[in-house]
PDB file of C-alpha atoms in Angstrom:
ATOM      1  CA  MET A 728       0.000   0.000   0.000  1.00  0.00           C
ATOM      2  CA  CYS A 729       2.743   2.511   0.899  1.00  0.00           C
ATOM      3  CA  GLU A 730       4.520   1.815  -2.385  1.00  0.00           C
ATOM      4  CA  ASN A 731       1.269   2.446  -4.269  1.00  0.00           C
ATOM      5  CA  ILE A 732       0.668   5.709  -2.394  1.00  0.00           C
ATOM      6  CA  SER A 733       4.184   6.866  -3.265  1.00  0.00           C
ATOM      7  CA  LEU A 734       3.627   6.004  -6.936  1.00  0.00           C
ATOM      8  CA  TRP A 735       0.214   7.663  -6.890  1.00  0.00           C
ATOM      9  CA  CYS A 736       1.740  10.853  -5.480  1.00  0.00           C
ATOM     10  CA  SER A 737       4.523  10.813  -8.079  1.00  0.00           C
ATOM     11  CA  TYR A 738       1.939  10.506 -10.881  1.00  0.00           C
ATOM     12  CA  GLN A 739       0.351  13.731  -9.613  1.00  0.00           C
ATOM     13  CA  ALA A 740       3.562  15.784 -10.029  1.00  0.00           C
ATOM     14  CA  ILE A 741       3.279  16.021 -13.798  1.00  0.00           C
ATOM     15  CA  LEU A 742       3.698  18.217 -16.864  1.00  0.00           C
ATOM     16  CA  PHE A 743       2.595  17.578 -20.442  1.00  0.00           C
ATOM     17  CA  LYS A 744       4.308  18.915 -23.575  1.00  0.00           C
ATOM     18  CA  ALA A 745       3.082  18.783 -27.164  1.00  0.00           C
ATOM     19  CA  GLU A 746       3.225  20.734 -30.394  1.00  0.00           C
ATOM     20  CA  GLN A 747      -0.220  22.133 -29.627  1.00  0.00           C
ATOM     21  CA  HIS A 748      -2.861  21.761 -26.955  1.00  0.00           C
ATOM     22  CA  PRO A 749      -5.302  18.944 -27.798  1.00  0.00           C
ATOM     23  CA  VAL A 750      -8.587  20.342 -29.116  1.00  0.00           C
ATOM     24  CA  TYR A 751     -10.779  17.388 -28.195  1.00  0.00           C
ATOM     25  CA  PRO A 752     -13.678  18.140 -25.808  1.00  0.00           C
ATOM     26  CA  ARG A 753     -12.555  15.251 -23.616  1.00  0.00           C
ATOM     27  CA  PHE A 754      -9.532  12.998 -23.969  1.00  0.00           C
ATOM     28  CA  ALA A 755      -7.230  10.491 -22.323  1.00  0.00           C
ATOM     29  CA  ILE A 756      -3.466  10.757 -22.034  1.00  0.00           C
ATOM     30  CA  LEU A 757      -1.970   7.276 -22.266  1.00  0.00           C
ATOM     31  CA  THR A 758       1.402   5.629 -22.663  1.00  0.00           C
ATOM     32  CA  ALA A 759       2.662   2.074 -23.032  1.00  0.00           C
ATOM     33  CA  PHE A 760       6.038   2.903 -21.460  1.00  0.00           C
ATOM     34  CA  ASN A 761       7.236   1.080 -18.339  1.00  0.00           C
ATOM     35  CA  PRO A 762       4.418  -1.400 -17.606  1.00  0.00           C
ATOM     36  CA  ARG A 763       3.431  -1.443 -13.928  1.00  0.00           C
ATOM     37  CA  SER A 764       6.071   1.307 -13.463  1.00  0.00           C
ATOM     38  CA  ILE A 765       8.846  -1.204 -14.135  1.00  0.00           C
ATOM     39  CA  VAL A 766      11.454   0.619 -16.208  1.00  0.00           C
ATOM     40  CA  LEU A 767      12.126  -0.965 -19.603  1.00  0.00           C
ATOM     41  CA  ASN A 768      14.890  -0.045 -22.031  1.00  0.00           C
ATOM     42  CA  ASN A 769      14.137   2.680 -24.556  1.00  0.00           C
ATOM     43  CA  PRO A 770      13.813   0.409 -27.653  1.00  0.00           C
ATOM     44  CA  ASP A 771      11.254  -1.791 -25.861  1.00  0.00           C
ATOM     45  CA  ASN A 772       9.302   1.243 -24.637  1.00  0.00           C
ATOM     46  CA  LEU A 773       9.279   2.809 -28.113  1.00  0.00           C
ATOM     47  CA  LYS A 774       8.078  -0.446 -29.691  1.00  0.00           C
ATOM     48  CA  ARG A 775       5.283  -0.763 -27.134  1.00  0.00           C
ATOM     49  CA  ASN A 776       4.274   2.843 -27.699  1.00  0.00           C
ATOM     50  CA  GLU A 777       4.178   2.414 -31.487  1.00  0.00           C
ATOM     51  CA  LEU A 778       1.809  -0.536 -31.032  1.00  0.00           C
ATOM     52  CA  LEU A 779      -0.361   1.565 -28.701  1.00  0.00           C
ATOM     53  CA  LYS A 780      -0.438   4.334 -31.306  1.00  0.00           C
ATOM     54  CA  ILE A 781      -1.578   1.877 -33.996  1.00  0.00           C
ATOM     55  CA  GLU A 782      -4.322   0.633 -31.677  1.00  0.00           C
ATOM     56  CA  LEU A 783      -5.444   4.190 -30.888  1.00  0.00           C
ATOM     57  CA  LEU A 784      -5.509   5.130 -34.582  1.00  0.00           C
ATOM     58  CA  SER A 785      -7.779   2.146 -35.246  1.00  0.00           C
ATOM     59  CA  MET A 786     -10.221   3.591 -32.685  1.00  0.00           C
ATOM     60  CA  THR A 787     -10.131   7.324 -33.519  1.00  0.00           C
ATOM     61  CA  ASN A 788      -8.527   9.928 -35.766  1.00  0.00           C
ATOM     62  CA  GLY A 789      -8.030  12.093 -32.681  1.00  0.00           C
ATOM     63  CA  VAL A 790      -4.515  11.062 -31.574  1.00  0.00           C
ATOM     64  CA  GLN A 791      -1.724  13.478 -30.713  1.00  0.00           C
ATOM     65  CA  ARG A 792       1.778  12.801 -29.362  1.00  0.00           C
ATOM     66  CA  VAL A 793       2.328  14.125 -25.829  1.00  0.00           C
ATOM     67  CA  THR A 794       5.437  13.952 -23.651  1.00  0.00           C
ATOM     68  CA  THR A 795       4.688  13.442 -19.981  1.00  0.00           C
ATOM     69  CA  SER A 796       7.391  14.484 -17.534  1.00  0.00           C
ATOM     70  CA  ALA A 797       8.237  15.255 -13.942  1.00  0.00           C
ATOM     71  CA  PRO A 798       8.274  19.027 -13.338  1.00  0.00           C
ATOM     72  CA  ASP A 799      12.064  18.971 -12.844  1.00  0.00           C
ATOM     73  CA  GLY A 800      12.589  16.968 -16.056  1.00  0.00           C
ATOM     74  CA  SER A 801      14.157  14.031 -14.195  1.00  0.00           C
ATOM     75  CA  TRP A 802      11.742  11.597 -15.839  1.00  0.00           C
ATOM     76  CA  GLN A 803       9.722  11.603 -19.047  1.00  0.00           C
ATOM     77  CA  GLU A 804       7.655   9.281 -21.177  1.00  0.00           C
ATOM     78  CA  ILE A 805       6.155   9.622 -24.619  1.00  0.00           C
ATOM     79  CA  GLY A 806       2.431   9.067 -24.822  1.00  0.00           C
ATOM     80  CA  PHE A 807      -0.663  10.166 -26.650  1.00  0.00           C
ATOM     81  CA  ALA A 808      -3.693  12.346 -26.119  1.00  0.00           C
ATOM     82  CA  ALA A 809      -6.588  10.426 -27.629  1.00  0.00           C
ATOM     83  CA  ASP A 810     -10.203  11.298 -28.298  1.00  0.00           C
ATOM     84  CA  ILE A 811     -11.670   8.159 -26.715  1.00  0.00           C
ATOM     85  CA  THR A 812     -14.032   7.465 -23.831  1.00  0.00           C
ATOM     86  CA  VAL A 813     -12.860   7.022 -20.266  1.00  0.00           C
ATOM     87  CA  ALA A 814     -13.977   3.362 -20.432  1.00  0.00           C
ATOM     88  CA  GLU A 815     -11.889   2.785 -23.570  1.00  0.00           C
ATOM     89  CA  ALA A 816      -8.940   4.527 -21.918  1.00  0.00           C
ATOM     90  CA  ARG A 817      -9.200   2.302 -18.844  1.00  0.00           C
ATOM     91  CA  GLN A 818      -9.322  -0.819 -21.016  1.00  0.00           C
ATOM     92  CA  LEU A 819      -6.252   0.277 -22.958  1.00  0.00           C
ATOM     93  CA  ALA A 820      -4.353   1.268 -19.828  1.00  0.00           C
ATOM     94  CA  CYS A 821      -5.027  -2.164 -18.338  1.00  0.00           C
ATOM     95  CA  ARG A 822      -4.126  -3.973 -21.550  1.00  0.00           C
ATOM     96  CA  TRP A 823      -0.812  -2.068 -21.718  1.00  0.00           C
ATOM     97  CA  GLN A 824      -0.234  -2.755 -17.982  1.00  0.00           C
ATOM     98  CA  GLN A 825      -0.439   0.850 -16.837  1.00  0.00           C
ATOM     99  CA  ASN A 826      -1.177   1.655 -13.229  1.00  0.00           C
ATOM    100  CA  ALA A 827      -3.093   4.795 -14.199  1.00  0.00           C
ATOM    101  CA  PHE A 828      -3.868   7.264 -16.964  1.00  0.00           C
ATOM    102  CA  TYR A 829      -4.867  10.907 -17.217  1.00  0.00           C
ATOM    103  CA  TRP A 830      -8.357  12.039 -18.178  1.00  0.00           C
ATOM    104  CA  VAL A 831      -9.338  15.542 -19.275  1.00  0.00           C
ATOM    105  CA  GLU A 832     -12.929  16.715 -19.452  1.00  0.00           C
ATOM    106  CA  GLN A 833     -14.318  20.253 -19.358  1.00  0.00           C
ATOM    107  CA  GLY A 834     -10.770  21.522 -18.889  1.00  0.00           C
ATOM    108  CA  GLU A 835     -10.260  19.484 -15.688  1.00  0.00           C
ATOM    109  CA  LEU A 836      -7.329  17.046 -15.378  1.00  0.00           C
ATOM    110  CA  ARG A 837      -7.860  13.840 -13.422  1.00  0.00           C
ATOM    111  CA  LEU A 838      -5.552  10.971 -12.548  1.00  0.00           C
ATOM    112  CA  VAL A 839      -7.502   7.737 -13.003  1.00  0.00           C
ATOM    113  CA  PRO A 840      -6.445   4.353 -11.629  1.00  0.00           C
ATOM    114  CA  ALA A 841      -6.289   1.447 -14.049  1.00  0.00           C
ATOM    115  CA  LEU A 842      -4.371  -1.460 -12.471  1.00  0.00           C
ATOM    116  CA  MET A 843      -4.120   0.241  -9.070  1.00  0.00           C
ATOM    117  CA  THR A 844      -7.131  -0.652  -6.941  1.00  0.00           C
ATOM    118  CA  ASP A 845      -6.322   1.003  -3.618  1.00  0.00           C
ATOM    119  CA  VAL A 846      -6.527   4.604  -4.862  1.00  0.00           C
ATOM    120  CA  ALA A 847      -9.356   6.767  -6.176  1.00  0.00           C
ATOM    121  CA  ILE A 848      -9.720   9.138  -9.114  1.00  0.00           C
ATOM    122  CA  THR A 849      -7.889  12.322  -8.168  1.00  0.00           C
ATOM    123  CA  LYS A 850      -8.722  15.772  -9.509  1.00  0.00           C
ATOM    124  CA  LEU A 851      -5.453  17.572 -10.242  1.00  0.00           C
ATOM    125  CA  GLY A 852      -6.736  20.936 -11.485  1.00  0.00           C
ATOM    126  CA  GLU A 853      -7.149  22.708 -14.787  1.00  0.00           C
ATOM    127  CA  ILE A 854      -5.284  21.094 -17.687  1.00  0.00           C
ATOM    128  CA  LYS A 855      -3.957  24.506 -18.780  1.00  0.00           C
ATOM    129  CA  ASP A 856      -1.847  24.576 -15.609  1.00  0.00           C
ATOM    130  CA  PHE A 857      -0.136  21.292 -16.565  1.00  0.00           C
ATOM    131  CA  PHE A 858       0.151  21.638 -20.351  1.00  0.00           C
ATOM    132  CA  TYR A 859       2.891  23.369 -22.319  1.00  0.00           C
ATOM    133  CA  THR A 860       3.407  23.621 -26.056  1.00  0.00           C
ATOM    134  CA  GLU A 861       6.804  23.165 -27.676  1.00  0.00           C
TER     135      GLU A 861
END
């Protein structure tokens, strides 16, 4: 439980970077990097992410590359903002062995558990406060 709480807290200290802010009315931010927060090598992570991208593109045309990082830049992962439902996002996050994913609706950013069962959806604030364009 303590390990999960520590992970959950680290997922809340987040920034997103992309070429432009996603224009979807609601969207998920997902990655296939580091399943269950177990660090994989970069080639394996990139291969997993490419397969996730292909899967997302089969579901929607609304897919945009997003880099997720710690505020101090000490950690980052490539992912995607996708115009899918929260249920679809949860299914994908579980299939790609992700502990959680981010959900944005009405400008509000939420951290949503996928594999983690001992935490609850956490409102993080307005997405504009977490999102930067390159």
